[in-house]
Every structure is written in C-alpha cells, then in structure tokens.
Coordinates of N, CA and C in Angstrom, one line a residue:
X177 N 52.2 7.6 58.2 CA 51.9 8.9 58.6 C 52.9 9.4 59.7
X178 N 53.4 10.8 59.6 CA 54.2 11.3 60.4 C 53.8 11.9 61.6
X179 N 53.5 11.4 63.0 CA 52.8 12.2 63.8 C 54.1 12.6 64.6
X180 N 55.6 12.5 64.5 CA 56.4 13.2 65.2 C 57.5 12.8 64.7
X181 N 58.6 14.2 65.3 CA 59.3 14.3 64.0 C 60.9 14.9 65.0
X182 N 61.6 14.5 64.6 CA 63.0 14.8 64.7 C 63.6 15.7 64.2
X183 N 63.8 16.7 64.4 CA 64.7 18.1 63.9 C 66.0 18.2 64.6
X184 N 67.0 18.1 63.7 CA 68.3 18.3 63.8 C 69.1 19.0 62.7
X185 N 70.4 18.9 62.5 CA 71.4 19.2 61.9 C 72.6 20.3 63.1
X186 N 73.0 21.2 62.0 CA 74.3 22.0 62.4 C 74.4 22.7 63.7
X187 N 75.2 23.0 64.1 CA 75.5 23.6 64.9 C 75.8 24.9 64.3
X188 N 76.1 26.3 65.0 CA 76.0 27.5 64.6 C 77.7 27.8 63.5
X189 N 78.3 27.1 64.6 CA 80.3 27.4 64.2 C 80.3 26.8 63.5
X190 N 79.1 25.4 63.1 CA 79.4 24.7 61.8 C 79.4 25.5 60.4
X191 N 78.1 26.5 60.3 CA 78.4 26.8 59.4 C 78.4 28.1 59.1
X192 N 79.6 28.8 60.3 CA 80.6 29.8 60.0 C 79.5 31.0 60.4
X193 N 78.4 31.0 61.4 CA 77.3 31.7 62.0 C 77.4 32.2 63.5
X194 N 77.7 33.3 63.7 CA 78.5 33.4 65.1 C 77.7 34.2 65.9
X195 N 76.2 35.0 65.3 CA 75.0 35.6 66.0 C 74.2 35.4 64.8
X196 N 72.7 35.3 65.4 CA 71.6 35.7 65.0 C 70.9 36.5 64.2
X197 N 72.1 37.4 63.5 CA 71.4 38.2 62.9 C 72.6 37.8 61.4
X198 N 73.3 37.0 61.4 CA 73.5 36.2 60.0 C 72.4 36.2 59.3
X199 N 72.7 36.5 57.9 CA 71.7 36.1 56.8 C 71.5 35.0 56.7
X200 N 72.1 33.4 57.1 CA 71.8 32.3 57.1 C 70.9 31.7 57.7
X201 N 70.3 32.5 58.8 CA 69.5 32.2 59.9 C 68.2 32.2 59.5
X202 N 67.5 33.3 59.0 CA 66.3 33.2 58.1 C 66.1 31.9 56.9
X203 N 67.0 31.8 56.3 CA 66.7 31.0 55.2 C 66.6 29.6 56.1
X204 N 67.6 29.1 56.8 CA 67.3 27.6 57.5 C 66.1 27.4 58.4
X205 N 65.9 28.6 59.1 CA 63.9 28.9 59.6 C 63.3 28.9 58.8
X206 N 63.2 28.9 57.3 CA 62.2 28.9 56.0 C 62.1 27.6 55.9
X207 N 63.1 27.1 55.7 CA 63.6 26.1 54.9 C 62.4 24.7 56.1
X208 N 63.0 25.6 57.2 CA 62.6 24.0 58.8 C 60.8 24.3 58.5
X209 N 60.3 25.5 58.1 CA 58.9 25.5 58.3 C 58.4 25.4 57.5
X210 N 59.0 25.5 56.0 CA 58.2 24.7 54.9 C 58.4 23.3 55.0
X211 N 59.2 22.2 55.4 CA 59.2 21.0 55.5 C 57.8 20.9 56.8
X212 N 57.7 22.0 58.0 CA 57.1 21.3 58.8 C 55.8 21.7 58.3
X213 N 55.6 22.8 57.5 CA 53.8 23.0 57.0 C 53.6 21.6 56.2
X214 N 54.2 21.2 55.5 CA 53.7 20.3 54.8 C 53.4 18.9 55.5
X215 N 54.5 18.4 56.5 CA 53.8 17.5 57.7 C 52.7 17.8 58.5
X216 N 52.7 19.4 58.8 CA 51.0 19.6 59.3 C 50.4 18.9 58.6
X217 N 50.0 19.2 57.3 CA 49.4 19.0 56.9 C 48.7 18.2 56.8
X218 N 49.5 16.6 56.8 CA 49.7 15.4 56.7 C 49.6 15.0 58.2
X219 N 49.4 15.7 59.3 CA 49.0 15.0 60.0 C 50.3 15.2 61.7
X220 N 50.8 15.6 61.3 CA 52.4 16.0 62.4 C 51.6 16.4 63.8
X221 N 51.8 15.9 64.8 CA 51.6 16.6 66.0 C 52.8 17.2 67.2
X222 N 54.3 16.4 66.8 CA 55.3 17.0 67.8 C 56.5 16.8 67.1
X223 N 57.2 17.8 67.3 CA 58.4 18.0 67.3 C 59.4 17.6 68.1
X224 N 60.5 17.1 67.8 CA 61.1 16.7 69.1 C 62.4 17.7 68.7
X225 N 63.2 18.2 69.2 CA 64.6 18.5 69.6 C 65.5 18.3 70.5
X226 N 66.8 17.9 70.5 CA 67.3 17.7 71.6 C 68.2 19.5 72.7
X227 N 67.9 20.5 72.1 CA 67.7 21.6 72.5 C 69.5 22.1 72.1
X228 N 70.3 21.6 71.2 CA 71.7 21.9 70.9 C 71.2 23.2 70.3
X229 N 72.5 24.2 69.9 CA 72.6 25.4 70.1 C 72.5 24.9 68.2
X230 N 71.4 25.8 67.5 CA 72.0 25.7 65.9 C 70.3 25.6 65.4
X231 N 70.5 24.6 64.1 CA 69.4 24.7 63.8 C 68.5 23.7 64.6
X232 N 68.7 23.2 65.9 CA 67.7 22.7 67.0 C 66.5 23.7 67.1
X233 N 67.6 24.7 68.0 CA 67.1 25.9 68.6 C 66.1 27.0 67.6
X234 N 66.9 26.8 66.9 CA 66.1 27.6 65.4 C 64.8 26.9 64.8
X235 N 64.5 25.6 64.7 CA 63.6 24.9 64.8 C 62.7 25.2 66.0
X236 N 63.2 25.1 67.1 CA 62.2 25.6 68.3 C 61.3 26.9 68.0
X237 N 62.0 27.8 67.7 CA 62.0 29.5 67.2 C 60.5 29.3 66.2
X238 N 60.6 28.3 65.4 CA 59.7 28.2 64.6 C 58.5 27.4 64.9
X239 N 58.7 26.5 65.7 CA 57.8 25.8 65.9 C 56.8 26.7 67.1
X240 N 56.8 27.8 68.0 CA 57.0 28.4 68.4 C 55.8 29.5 68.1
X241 N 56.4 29.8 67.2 CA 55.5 30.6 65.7 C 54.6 30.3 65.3
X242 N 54.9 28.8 64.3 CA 53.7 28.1 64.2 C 52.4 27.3 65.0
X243 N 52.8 27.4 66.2 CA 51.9 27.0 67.3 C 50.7 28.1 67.7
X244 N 51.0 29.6 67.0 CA 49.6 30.5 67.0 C 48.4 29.8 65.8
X245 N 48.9 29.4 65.0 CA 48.5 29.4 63.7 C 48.1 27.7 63.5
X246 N 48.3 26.5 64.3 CA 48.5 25.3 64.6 C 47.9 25.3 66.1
X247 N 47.7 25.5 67.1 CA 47.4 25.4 68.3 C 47.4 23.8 69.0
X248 N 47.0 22.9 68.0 CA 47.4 21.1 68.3 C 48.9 20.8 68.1
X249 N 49.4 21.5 67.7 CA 51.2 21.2 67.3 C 52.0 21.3 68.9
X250 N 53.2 20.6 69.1 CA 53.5 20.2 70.1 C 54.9 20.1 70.2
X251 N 56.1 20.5 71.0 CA 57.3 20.0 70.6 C 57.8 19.9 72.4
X252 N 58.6 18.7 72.1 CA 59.6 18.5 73.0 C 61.3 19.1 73.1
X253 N 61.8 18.9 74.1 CA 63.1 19.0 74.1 C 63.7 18.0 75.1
X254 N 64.4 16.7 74.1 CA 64.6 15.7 75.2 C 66.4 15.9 75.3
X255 N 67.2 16.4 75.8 CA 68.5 16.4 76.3 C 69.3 15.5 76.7
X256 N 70.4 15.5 75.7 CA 71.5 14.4 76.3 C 71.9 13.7 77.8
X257 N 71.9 15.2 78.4 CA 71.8 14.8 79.7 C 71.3 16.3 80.9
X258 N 72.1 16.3 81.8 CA 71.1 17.3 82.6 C 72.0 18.7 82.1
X259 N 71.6 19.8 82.3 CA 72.5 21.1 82.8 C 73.4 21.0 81.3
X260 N 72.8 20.8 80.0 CA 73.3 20.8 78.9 C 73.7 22.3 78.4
X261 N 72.9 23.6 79.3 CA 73.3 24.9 79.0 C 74.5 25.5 79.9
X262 N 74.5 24.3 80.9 CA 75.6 25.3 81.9 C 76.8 26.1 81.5
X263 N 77.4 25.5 80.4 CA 79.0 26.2 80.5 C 79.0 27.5 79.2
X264 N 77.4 27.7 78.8 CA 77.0 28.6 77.8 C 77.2 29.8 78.1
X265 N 77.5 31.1 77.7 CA 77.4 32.3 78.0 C 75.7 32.4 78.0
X266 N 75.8 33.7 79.1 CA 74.4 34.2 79.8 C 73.4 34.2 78.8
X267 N 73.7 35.0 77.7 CA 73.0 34.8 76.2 C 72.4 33.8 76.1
X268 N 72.7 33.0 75.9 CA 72.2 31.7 75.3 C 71.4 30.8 76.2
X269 N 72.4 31.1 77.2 CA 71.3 30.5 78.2 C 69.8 31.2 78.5
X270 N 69.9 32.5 78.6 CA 68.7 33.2 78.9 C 67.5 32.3 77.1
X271 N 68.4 32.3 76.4 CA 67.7 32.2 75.0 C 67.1 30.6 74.9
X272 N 68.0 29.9 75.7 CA 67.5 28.7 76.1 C 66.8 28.4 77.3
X273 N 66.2 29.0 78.1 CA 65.4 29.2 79.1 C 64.0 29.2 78.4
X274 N 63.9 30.4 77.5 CA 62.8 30.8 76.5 C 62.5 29.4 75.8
X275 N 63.2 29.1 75.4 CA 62.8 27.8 74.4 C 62.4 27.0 75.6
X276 N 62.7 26.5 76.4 CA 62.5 25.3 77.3 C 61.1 25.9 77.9
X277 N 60.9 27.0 78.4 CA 59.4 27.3 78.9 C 58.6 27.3 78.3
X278 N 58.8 27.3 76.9 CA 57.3 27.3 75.3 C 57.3 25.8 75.1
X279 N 58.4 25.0 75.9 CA 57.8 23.4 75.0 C 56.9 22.6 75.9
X280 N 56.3 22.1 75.1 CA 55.5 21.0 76.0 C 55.9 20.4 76.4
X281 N 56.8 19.5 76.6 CA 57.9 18.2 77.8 C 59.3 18.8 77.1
X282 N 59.7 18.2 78.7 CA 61.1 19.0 79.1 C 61.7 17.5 79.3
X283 N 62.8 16.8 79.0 CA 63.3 15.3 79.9 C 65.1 15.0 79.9
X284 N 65.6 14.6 80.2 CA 67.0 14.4 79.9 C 66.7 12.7 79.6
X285 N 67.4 12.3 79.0 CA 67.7 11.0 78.4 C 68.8 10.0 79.7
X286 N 69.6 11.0 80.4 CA 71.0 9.9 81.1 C 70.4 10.5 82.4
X287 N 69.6 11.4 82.8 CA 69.2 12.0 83.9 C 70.3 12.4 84.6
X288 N 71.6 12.5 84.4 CA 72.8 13.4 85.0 C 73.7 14.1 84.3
X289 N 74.2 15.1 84.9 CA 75.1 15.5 84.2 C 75.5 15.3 83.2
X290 N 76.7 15.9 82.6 CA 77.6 15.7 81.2 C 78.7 14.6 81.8
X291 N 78.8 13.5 81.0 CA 80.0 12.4 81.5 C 80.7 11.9 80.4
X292 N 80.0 11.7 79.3 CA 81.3 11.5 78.1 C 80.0 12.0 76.7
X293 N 81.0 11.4 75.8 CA 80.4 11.7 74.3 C 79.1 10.6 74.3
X294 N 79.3 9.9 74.7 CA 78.1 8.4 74.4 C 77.0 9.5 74.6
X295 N 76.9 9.5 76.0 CA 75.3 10.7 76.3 C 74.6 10.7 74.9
X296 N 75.3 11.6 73.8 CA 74.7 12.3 72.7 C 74.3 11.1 71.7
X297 N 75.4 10.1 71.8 CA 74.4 8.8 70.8 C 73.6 8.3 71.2
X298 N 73.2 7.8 73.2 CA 72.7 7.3 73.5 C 70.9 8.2 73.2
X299 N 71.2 9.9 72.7 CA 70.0 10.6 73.2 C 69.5 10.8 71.9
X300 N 70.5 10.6 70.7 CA 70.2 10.4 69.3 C 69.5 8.8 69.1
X301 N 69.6 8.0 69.7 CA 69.0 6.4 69.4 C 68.0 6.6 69.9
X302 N 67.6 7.1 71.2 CA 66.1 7.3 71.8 C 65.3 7.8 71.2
X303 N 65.9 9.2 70.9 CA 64.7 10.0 70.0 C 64.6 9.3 68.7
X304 N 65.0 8.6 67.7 CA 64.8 8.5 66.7 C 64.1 6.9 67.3
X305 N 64.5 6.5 67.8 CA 63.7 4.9 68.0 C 61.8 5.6 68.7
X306 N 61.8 7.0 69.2 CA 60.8 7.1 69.6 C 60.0 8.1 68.8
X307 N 60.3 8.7 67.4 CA 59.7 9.4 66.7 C 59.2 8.7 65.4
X308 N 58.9 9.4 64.5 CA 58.5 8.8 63.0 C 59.4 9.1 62.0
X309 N 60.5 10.1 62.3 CA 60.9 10.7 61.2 C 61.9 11.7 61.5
X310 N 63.2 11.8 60.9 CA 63.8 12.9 60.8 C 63.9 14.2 60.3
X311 N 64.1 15.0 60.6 CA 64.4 16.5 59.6 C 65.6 16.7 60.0
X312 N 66.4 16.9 58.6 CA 67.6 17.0 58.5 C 68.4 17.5 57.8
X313 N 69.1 19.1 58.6 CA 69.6 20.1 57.9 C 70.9 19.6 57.1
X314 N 71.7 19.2 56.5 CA 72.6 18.4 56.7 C 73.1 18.1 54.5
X315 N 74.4 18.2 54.4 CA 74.9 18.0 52.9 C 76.3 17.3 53.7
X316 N 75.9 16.7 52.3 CA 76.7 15.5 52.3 C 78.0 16.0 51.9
X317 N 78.0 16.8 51.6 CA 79.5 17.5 51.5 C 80.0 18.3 52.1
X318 N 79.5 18.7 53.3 CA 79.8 19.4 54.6 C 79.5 18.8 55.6
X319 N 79.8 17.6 56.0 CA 79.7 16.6 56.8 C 79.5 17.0 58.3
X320 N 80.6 17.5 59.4 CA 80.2 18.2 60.4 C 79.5 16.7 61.2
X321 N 79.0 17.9 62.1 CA 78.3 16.5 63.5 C 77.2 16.1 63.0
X322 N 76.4 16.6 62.1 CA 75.0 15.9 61.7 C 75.1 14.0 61.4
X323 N 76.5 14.2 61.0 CA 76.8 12.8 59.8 C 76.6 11.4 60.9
X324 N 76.9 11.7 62.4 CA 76.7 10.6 63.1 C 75.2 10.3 63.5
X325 N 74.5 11.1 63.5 CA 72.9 11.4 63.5 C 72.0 10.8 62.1
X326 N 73.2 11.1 60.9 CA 72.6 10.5 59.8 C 72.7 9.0 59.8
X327 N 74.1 8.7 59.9 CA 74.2 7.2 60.1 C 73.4 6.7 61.2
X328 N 73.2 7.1 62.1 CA 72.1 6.4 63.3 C 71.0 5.9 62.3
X329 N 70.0 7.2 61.9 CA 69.0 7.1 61.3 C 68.6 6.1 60.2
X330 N 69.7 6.5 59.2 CA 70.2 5.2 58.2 C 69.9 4.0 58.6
X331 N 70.9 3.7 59.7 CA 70.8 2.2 60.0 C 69.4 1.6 61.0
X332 N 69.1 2.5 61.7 CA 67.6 2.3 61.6 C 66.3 2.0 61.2
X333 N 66.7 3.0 59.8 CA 65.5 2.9 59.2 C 65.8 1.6 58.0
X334 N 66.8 0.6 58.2 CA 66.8 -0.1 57.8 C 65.9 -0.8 57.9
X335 N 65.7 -1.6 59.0 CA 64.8 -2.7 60.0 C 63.4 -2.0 60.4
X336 N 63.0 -0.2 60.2 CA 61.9 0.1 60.4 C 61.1 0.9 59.6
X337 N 60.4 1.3 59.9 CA 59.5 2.4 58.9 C 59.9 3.8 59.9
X338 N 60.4 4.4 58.6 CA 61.5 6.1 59.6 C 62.1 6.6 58.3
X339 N 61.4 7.5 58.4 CA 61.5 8.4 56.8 C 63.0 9.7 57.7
X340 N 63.3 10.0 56.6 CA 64.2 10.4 56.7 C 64.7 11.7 55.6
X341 N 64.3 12.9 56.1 CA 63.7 14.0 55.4 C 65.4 14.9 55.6
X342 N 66.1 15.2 54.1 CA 67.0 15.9 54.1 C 66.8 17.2 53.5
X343 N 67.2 18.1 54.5 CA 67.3 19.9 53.3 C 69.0 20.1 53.3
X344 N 69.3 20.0 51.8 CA 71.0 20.0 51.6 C 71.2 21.6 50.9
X345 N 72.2 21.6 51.1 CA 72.8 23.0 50.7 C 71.9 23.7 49.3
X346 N 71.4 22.7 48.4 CA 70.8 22.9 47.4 C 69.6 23.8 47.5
X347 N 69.1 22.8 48.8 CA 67.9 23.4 49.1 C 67.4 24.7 49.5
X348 N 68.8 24.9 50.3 CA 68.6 26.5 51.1 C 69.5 27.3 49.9
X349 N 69.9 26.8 49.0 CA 70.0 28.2 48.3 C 68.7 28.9 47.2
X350 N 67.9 27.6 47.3 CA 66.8 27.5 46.6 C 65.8 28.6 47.4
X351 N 65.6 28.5 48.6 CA 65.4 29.0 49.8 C 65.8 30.7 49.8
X352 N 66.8 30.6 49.1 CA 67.9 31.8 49.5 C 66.9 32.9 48.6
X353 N 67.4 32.2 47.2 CA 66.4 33.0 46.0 C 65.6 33.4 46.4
X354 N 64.5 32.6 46.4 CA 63.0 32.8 46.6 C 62.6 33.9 48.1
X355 N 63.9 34.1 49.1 CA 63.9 35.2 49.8 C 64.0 36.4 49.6
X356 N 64.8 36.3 48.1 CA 65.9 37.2 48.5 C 64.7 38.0 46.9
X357 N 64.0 37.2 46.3 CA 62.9 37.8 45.3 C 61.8 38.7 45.9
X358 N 61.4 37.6 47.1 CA 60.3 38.4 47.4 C 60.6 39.6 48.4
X359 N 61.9 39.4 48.6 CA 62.2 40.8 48.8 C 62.1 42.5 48.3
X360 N 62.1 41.7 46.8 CA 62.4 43.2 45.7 C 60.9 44.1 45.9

C-alpha cells in the first residue's frame, strides 16, 4: 500500500514553458491528479515534494485542491537545502511562499544553504528512502533532470519494495485529448 508518495519530474524551461498560462500546464495538473485520485483511493496519505520550480510546484497546486475534497491528505516540502527560492524573481517566490504555507511540514535535508550539486542527490535519496513511491513526470526520450531521480529510484527499488509510477509524453497527450473533448 501507498501511504506516501514522491512527485517529481520537469522543470518548467525543460519543457519549453515560460509562464503559467501555457496550455501544457493544465494537462500535467490532470495528468498529477488522476494518478493521485486513484492512490487516494487506495489508501495515500502524503505527498512529498522537494518544492523545485515545474511540475513539483504544480503538484503542490493540486494537492492543494484536493485537500477540500480529501481533508486527511497531507503533503510535505522537504528541500535540498535552506533559501532554495532566494535567487528567484519576486514572482515565484511570492508563488512559493503560498505553497510552503498550505503544506503540512516544511524541512531542508543539508539544513544550510546552497553548497554544490550533491545537496539535490543527497535530498532525492532521503525522500525516496523515506516514501513508498514515486510519481514521475518524465519520457524516456526527453531525458532532462528527471533521469538522475529515475536512476536513484531504479536502483532502489531494486533491494526494496518502491513502486515507481511513470506519466510519459504518451500519457499527457492522452490527457491532452480527453481535455481538449470535453471542451467542445
């Protein structure tokens, strides 16, 4: 059983998304909350994110949502390290302010500042050694930063029980349709 859950993938420039009001932005919020209704369902109580700008944050947005309609649902934001929004324009930071005040635990992983790249694997090994499961925006043919997150997971869930939940390009165009119908 899945009682917590890892949400990750892209970052926004990954995939060519430069504001919020992209048409791509809805469909990967579809896509995160039909994977997460169906772990309700089954039993899901938290979310974890590490609070990166993309479909992290967009996950947040949704979980968010779902928490009127769920009221036992729960998500974190555990951070690579401290002041992960500092060098962000005002925007985002104000937009990550909002996220961080709706989650239920707030933690950094290195408890200091930004000091090298490790931070981000050391905060990718924790959360996934301390959840059940991945969600994972992420095609294997557009490789980007998710792929070091994938390989973590992989090699993890070698030696444990850690499911490992992919939505690939396929999926969101599948996503796309089915939007873009019930639109008519």
């Amino acid at each position: 059983m899945i009682k917590s859950l890892y949400v990750s993938g892209y970052r926004p420039h990954e995939l060519g998304i430069f504001n919020d009001k992209h048409p791509g932005v809805p469909i990967i919020k579809k896509a995160i909350e039909s994977e997460l209704r169906k772990l309700i369902d089954d039993g899901l109580e938290w979310i974890v994110i590490s609070g990166g700008q993309g479909v992290e944050t967009w996950a947040a947005e949704v979980v968010i949502e779902l928490k009127n309609e769920f009221p036992h649902l729960k998500y974190s934001i555990i951070t690579p390290f401290l002041e992960q929004e500092k060098n962000w324009n005002e925007v985002k930071q104000q937009y990550y302010s909002y996220i961080i005040s709706k989650a239920d635990f707030v933690t950094s992983v290195t408890k200091r500042p930004y000091e090298a790249p490790w931070q981000f694997s050391e905060k990718d090994k924790f959360i996934i050694q301390n959840t059940d499961a991945l969600l994972l925006i992420y095609d294997e043919e557009n490789e980007g930063s998710p792929k070091y997150l994938k390989r973590l997971a992989d090699k993890f869930a070698e030696n444990h029980a850690y499911e490992i939940i992919i939505v690939n390009a396929y999926d969101l165009q599948i996503i796309a349709e089915e939007l873009a119908q019930s639109d008519w």
